[in-house]
Tab-separated table of C-alpha atoms in Angstrom:
chain	number	residue	atom	x	y	z
A	13	UNK	CA	27.802	67.985	-32.371
A	14	UNK	CA	29.466	64.646	-33.623
A	15	UNK	CA	31.651	64.493	-30.689
A	16	UNK	CA	28.734	64.976	-28.436
A	17	UNK	CA	26.809	62.300	-30.139
A	18	UNK	CA	30.004	59.465	-30.011
A	19	UNK	CA	30.450	61.062	-26.255
A	20	UNK	CA	26.644	60.009	-25.688
A	21	UNK	CA	26.901	56.648	-27.464
A	22	UNK	CA	29.946	55.882	-25.276
A	23	UNK	CA	28.477	56.650	-21.878
A	24	UNK	CA	24.930	54.680	-23.281
A	25	UNK	CA	27.391	51.681	-23.886
A	26	UNK	CA	29.107	52.408	-20.604
A	27	UNK	CA	25.500	52.216	-19.067
A	28	UNK	CA	24.435	49.479	-20.771
A	29	UNK	CA	27.734	47.566	-20.350
A	30	UNK	CA	27.506	48.867	-16.180
A	31	UNK	CA	23.749	47.129	-16.063
A	32	UNK	CA	24.805	44.111	-17.680
A	33	UNK	CA	27.574	43.572	-15.317
A	34	UNK	CA	25.372	44.376	-12.430
A	35	UNK	CA	22.446	41.744	-13.797
A	36	UNK	CA	25.422	39.188	-14.240
A	37	UNK	CA	26.925	39.750	-10.861
A	38	UNK	CA	23.083	39.382	-9.187
A	39	UNK	CA	22.933	36.104	-11.414
A	40	UNK	CA	26.143	34.890	-10.035
A	41	UNK	CA	25.087	36.047	-6.623
A	42	UNK	CA	21.789	33.838	-6.699
A	43	UNK	CA	23.918	30.746	-8.427
A	44	UNK	CA	26.300	31.038	-5.575
A	45	UNK	CA	23.428	31.198	-2.723
A	46	UNK	CA	21.376	28.218	-4.182
A	47	UNK	CA	24.799	26.292	-4.491
A	48	UNK	CA	25.549	27.289	-0.817
A	49	UNK	CA	22.344	25.912	0.136
A	50	UNK	CA	22.694	22.801	-1.914
A	51	UNK	CA	26.255	22.207	-0.405
A	52	UNK	CA	24.762	22.784	3.209
A	53	UNK	CA	21.800	20.340	2.520
A	54	UNK	CA	24.411	17.662	1.111
A	55	UNK	CA	26.895	18.136	4.630
A	56	UNK	CA	23.503	17.660	6.725
A	57	UNK	CA	22.708	14.412	4.608
A	58	UNK	CA	26.383	13.352	4.886
A	59	UNK	CA	25.944	13.864	8.867
A	60	UNK	CA	23.001	12.178	8.914
A	61	UNK	CA	24.728	9.249	6.831
A	62	UNK	CA	27.982	9.250	9.073
A	63	UNK	CA	25.330	9.202	12.128
A	64	UNK	CA	23.554	6.314	10.811
A	65	UNK	CA	26.768	4.503	9.521
A	66	UNK	CA	28.334	4.815	13.046
A	67	UNK	CA	25.226	3.469	14.708
A	68	UNK	CA	24.708	0.463	12.317
A	69	UNK	CA	28.881	-0.433	13.109
A	70	UNK	CA	27.741	-0.157	16.711
A	71	UNK	CA	24.995	-2.432	16.175
A	72	UNK	CA	26.845	-4.887	14.148
A	73	UNK	CA	29.730	-5.078	16.812
A	74	UNK	CA	27.088	-5.624	19.377
A	75	UNK	CA	25.631	-8.611	17.365
A	76	UNK	CA	28.721	-9.665	16.930
A	77	UNK	CA	29.409	-9.814	20.311
A	78	UNK	CA	26.147	-11.731	21.130
A	79	UNK	CA	27.028	-14.169	18.193
A	80	UNK	CA	30.230	-15.114	20.034
A	81	UNK	CA	28.547	-15.226	23.513
A	82	UNK	CA	25.966	-17.813	21.994
A	83	UNK	CA	28.480	-19.776	20.065
A	84	UNK	CA	30.455	-20.292	23.281
A	85	UNK	CA	27.368	-21.280	25.250
A	86	UNK	CA	26.631	-23.720	22.446
A	87	UNK	CA	29.849	-25.382	22.500
A	88	UNK	CA	29.377	-25.652	26.344
A	89	UNK	CA	26.094	-27.488	25.505
A	90	UNK	CA	27.529	-29.647	23.174
A	91	UNK	CA	30.548	-30.548	25.440
A	92	UNK	CA	28.014	-31.413	28.094
A	93	UNK	CA	25.649	-33.711	26.247
A	94	UNK	CA	28.885	-35.371	24.936
A	95	UNK	CA	30.235	-35.838	28.318
A	96	UNK	CA	27.020	-36.724	30.058
A	97	UNK	CA	26.181	-40.478	30.015
A	98	UNK	CA	24.379	-42.132	27.421
A	99	UNK	CA	21.023	-41.748	29.498
A	100	UNK	CA	21.295	-38.178	30.172
A	101	UNK	CA	21.822	-37.387	26.165
A	102	UNK	CA	19.258	-40.149	25.176
A	103	UNK	CA	16.667	-37.997	27.625
A	104	UNK	CA	17.505	-34.727	25.882
A	105	UNK	CA	16.859	-36.223	22.769
A	106	UNK	CA	13.692	-38.008	23.301
A	107	UNK	CA	12.252	-34.509	25.118
A	108	UNK	CA	13.611	-32.755	21.857
A	109	UNK	CA	11.635	-35.054	19.856
A	110	UNK	CA	8.412	-35.160	21.695
A	111	UNK	CA	8.586	-31.275	21.401
A	112	UNK	CA	9.057	-31.293	17.689
A	113	UNK	CA	6.515	-33.638	17.257
A	114	UNK	CA	3.942	-31.447	19.362
A	115	UNK	CA	4.840	-28.315	17.262
A	116	UNK	CA	4.533	-30.166	13.943
A	117	UNK	CA	1.158	-31.416	15.466
A	118	UNK	CA	0.045	-28.105	16.285
A	119	UNK	CA	1.030	-26.389	13.196
A	120	UNK	CA	-0.710	-29.293	11.162
A	121	UNK	CA	-3.956	-28.467	13.400
A	122	UNK	CA	-3.787	-24.777	12.610
A	123	UNK	CA	-3.205	-25.337	8.777
A	124	UNK	CA	-6.064	-27.823	8.732
A	125	UNK	CA	-8.126	-25.590	10.569
A	126	UNK	CA	-7.157	-22.236	8.385
A	127	UNK	CA	-7.784	-24.602	5.047
A	128	UNK	CA	-11.157	-25.168	6.835
A	129	UNK	CA	-12.018	-21.539	7.450
A	130	UNK	CA	-10.711	-20.450	3.635
A	131	UNK	CA	-12.663	-23.280	1.945
A	132	UNK	CA	-15.947	-22.179	4.020
A	133	UNK	CA	-15.348	-18.715	3.033
A	134	UNK	CA	-14.820	-19.658	-0.501
A	135	UNK	CA	-18.093	-22.079	-0.476
A	136	UNK	CA	-19.937	-18.970	0.790
A	137	UNK	CA	-18.725	-16.430	-2.003
A	138	UNK	CA	-19.383	-19.234	-4.222
A	139	UNK	CA	-22.876	-19.674	-3.503
A	140	UNK	CA	-23.390	-15.969	-3.455
A	141	UNK	CA	-22.282	-15.509	-6.979
A	142	UNK	CA	-24.343	-18.329	-8.093
A	143	UNK	CA	-27.478	-16.764	-6.740
A	144	UNK	CA	-26.495	-13.237	-7.982
A	145	UNK	CA	-25.884	-15.032	-11.439
A	146	UNK	CA	-29.460	-17.123	-11.136
A	147	UNK	CA	-31.153	-14.128	-10.568
A	148	UNK	CA	-29.562	-11.842	-13.686
A	149	UNK	CA	-30.253	-15.360	-15.786
A	150	UNK	CA	-34.124	-15.093	-14.881
A	151	UNK	CA	-34.213	-11.405	-15.650
A	152	UNK	CA	-32.362	-12.057	-19.035
A	153	UNK	CA	-35.064	-14.791	-20.142
A	154	UNK	CA	-38.178	-12.679	-18.738
A	155	UNK	CA	-37.342	-8.957	-20.003
A	156	UNK	CA	-40.987	-7.671	-18.710
A	157	UNK	CA	-39.716	-8.506	-15.305
A	158	UNK	CA	-36.433	-6.509	-15.529
A	159	UNK	CA	-38.055	-3.196	-14.902
A	160	UNK	CA	-40.345	-4.480	-12.212
A	161	UNK	CA	-37.716	-6.758	-9.710
A	162	UNK	CA	-34.965	-5.523	-8.233
A	163	UNK	CA	-31.945	-7.851	-7.884
A	164	UNK	CA	-31.618	-9.508	-4.201
A	165	UNK	CA	-35.006	-7.990	-3.300
A	166	UNK	CA	-38.421	-10.299	-3.302
A	167	UNK	CA	-40.464	-10.603	-6.704
A	168	UNK	CA	-42.878	-8.409	-5.405
A	169	UNK	CA	-41.032	-5.215	-5.028
A	170	UNK	CA	-40.727	-2.676	-7.856
A	171	UNK	CA	-37.786	-0.481	-7.933
A	172	UNK	CA	-39.251	2.519	-10.106
A	173	UNK	CA	-42.749	3.500	-9.599
A	174	UNK	CA	-44.561	6.653	-9.140
A	175	UNK	CA	-46.407	8.276	-6.383
A	176	UNK	CA	-49.698	6.114	-6.850
A	177	UNK	CA	-47.652	2.891	-7.215
A	178	UNK	CA	-47.749	2.976	-10.836
A	179	UNK	CA	-45.086	1.098	-12.778
A	180	UNK	CA	-42.779	3.942	-14.494
A	181	UNK	CA	-41.005	2.749	-17.559
A	182	UNK	CA	-37.267	3.249	-17.764
A	183	UNK	CA	-37.427	6.311	-20.912
A	184	UNK	CA	-40.148	8.078	-18.854
A	185	UNK	CA	-39.452	10.368	-15.798
A	186	UNK	CA	-41.962	11.204	-12.942
A	187	UNK	CA	-43.939	13.975	-14.222
A	188	UNK	CA	-44.691	12.227	-17.566
A	189	UNK	CA	-45.296	8.968	-15.625
A	190	UNK	CA	-47.876	10.325	-13.059
A	191	UNK	CA	-50.027	11.150	-16.292
A	192	UNK	CA	-50.786	7.140	-16.565
A	193	UNK	CA	-52.258	4.855	-14.528
A	194	UNK	CA	-51.198	1.582	-13.492
A	195	UNK	CA	-53.707	-0.136	-15.794
A	196	UNK	CA	-52.235	1.743	-18.707
A	197	UNK	CA	-49.640	-0.589	-18.820
């Protein structure tokens, strides 16, 4: 019987060990799958980045070629200006100066117009704020009108009134207020 118990214990231990090994294998397979997915995602990111980099290099090369072309044209223009007669060079300078003055005047006019628009807008906002503050001040000076008047409305407009036009104090609701008449207040 003892040998049988030992054999059972050994079988249970072997079974437990086998179960643990299977769980560990499943866990490792899951980790491998996750890591493979991460590697694939990184490979895709690297491929996209590589494509973006190649595109940026092509764009840079095109820009360098355009810059060289513009530099060459600029050199040719400078040579033409320096080789041209003094009258031609003066004409170019006069035209450039006149154009610069026009641009400056236009910029000044637009800045002045923008300043006027902003000033007008600020004045309007300021006037609205003053009116609102004056209304609040008047309400604070006369607390009896605080519940009668609504800010921004004529003095005779009531903000809280019952179905018969009676005044409802702030602490009462419509049910209790309807029991009172206007003369009660």
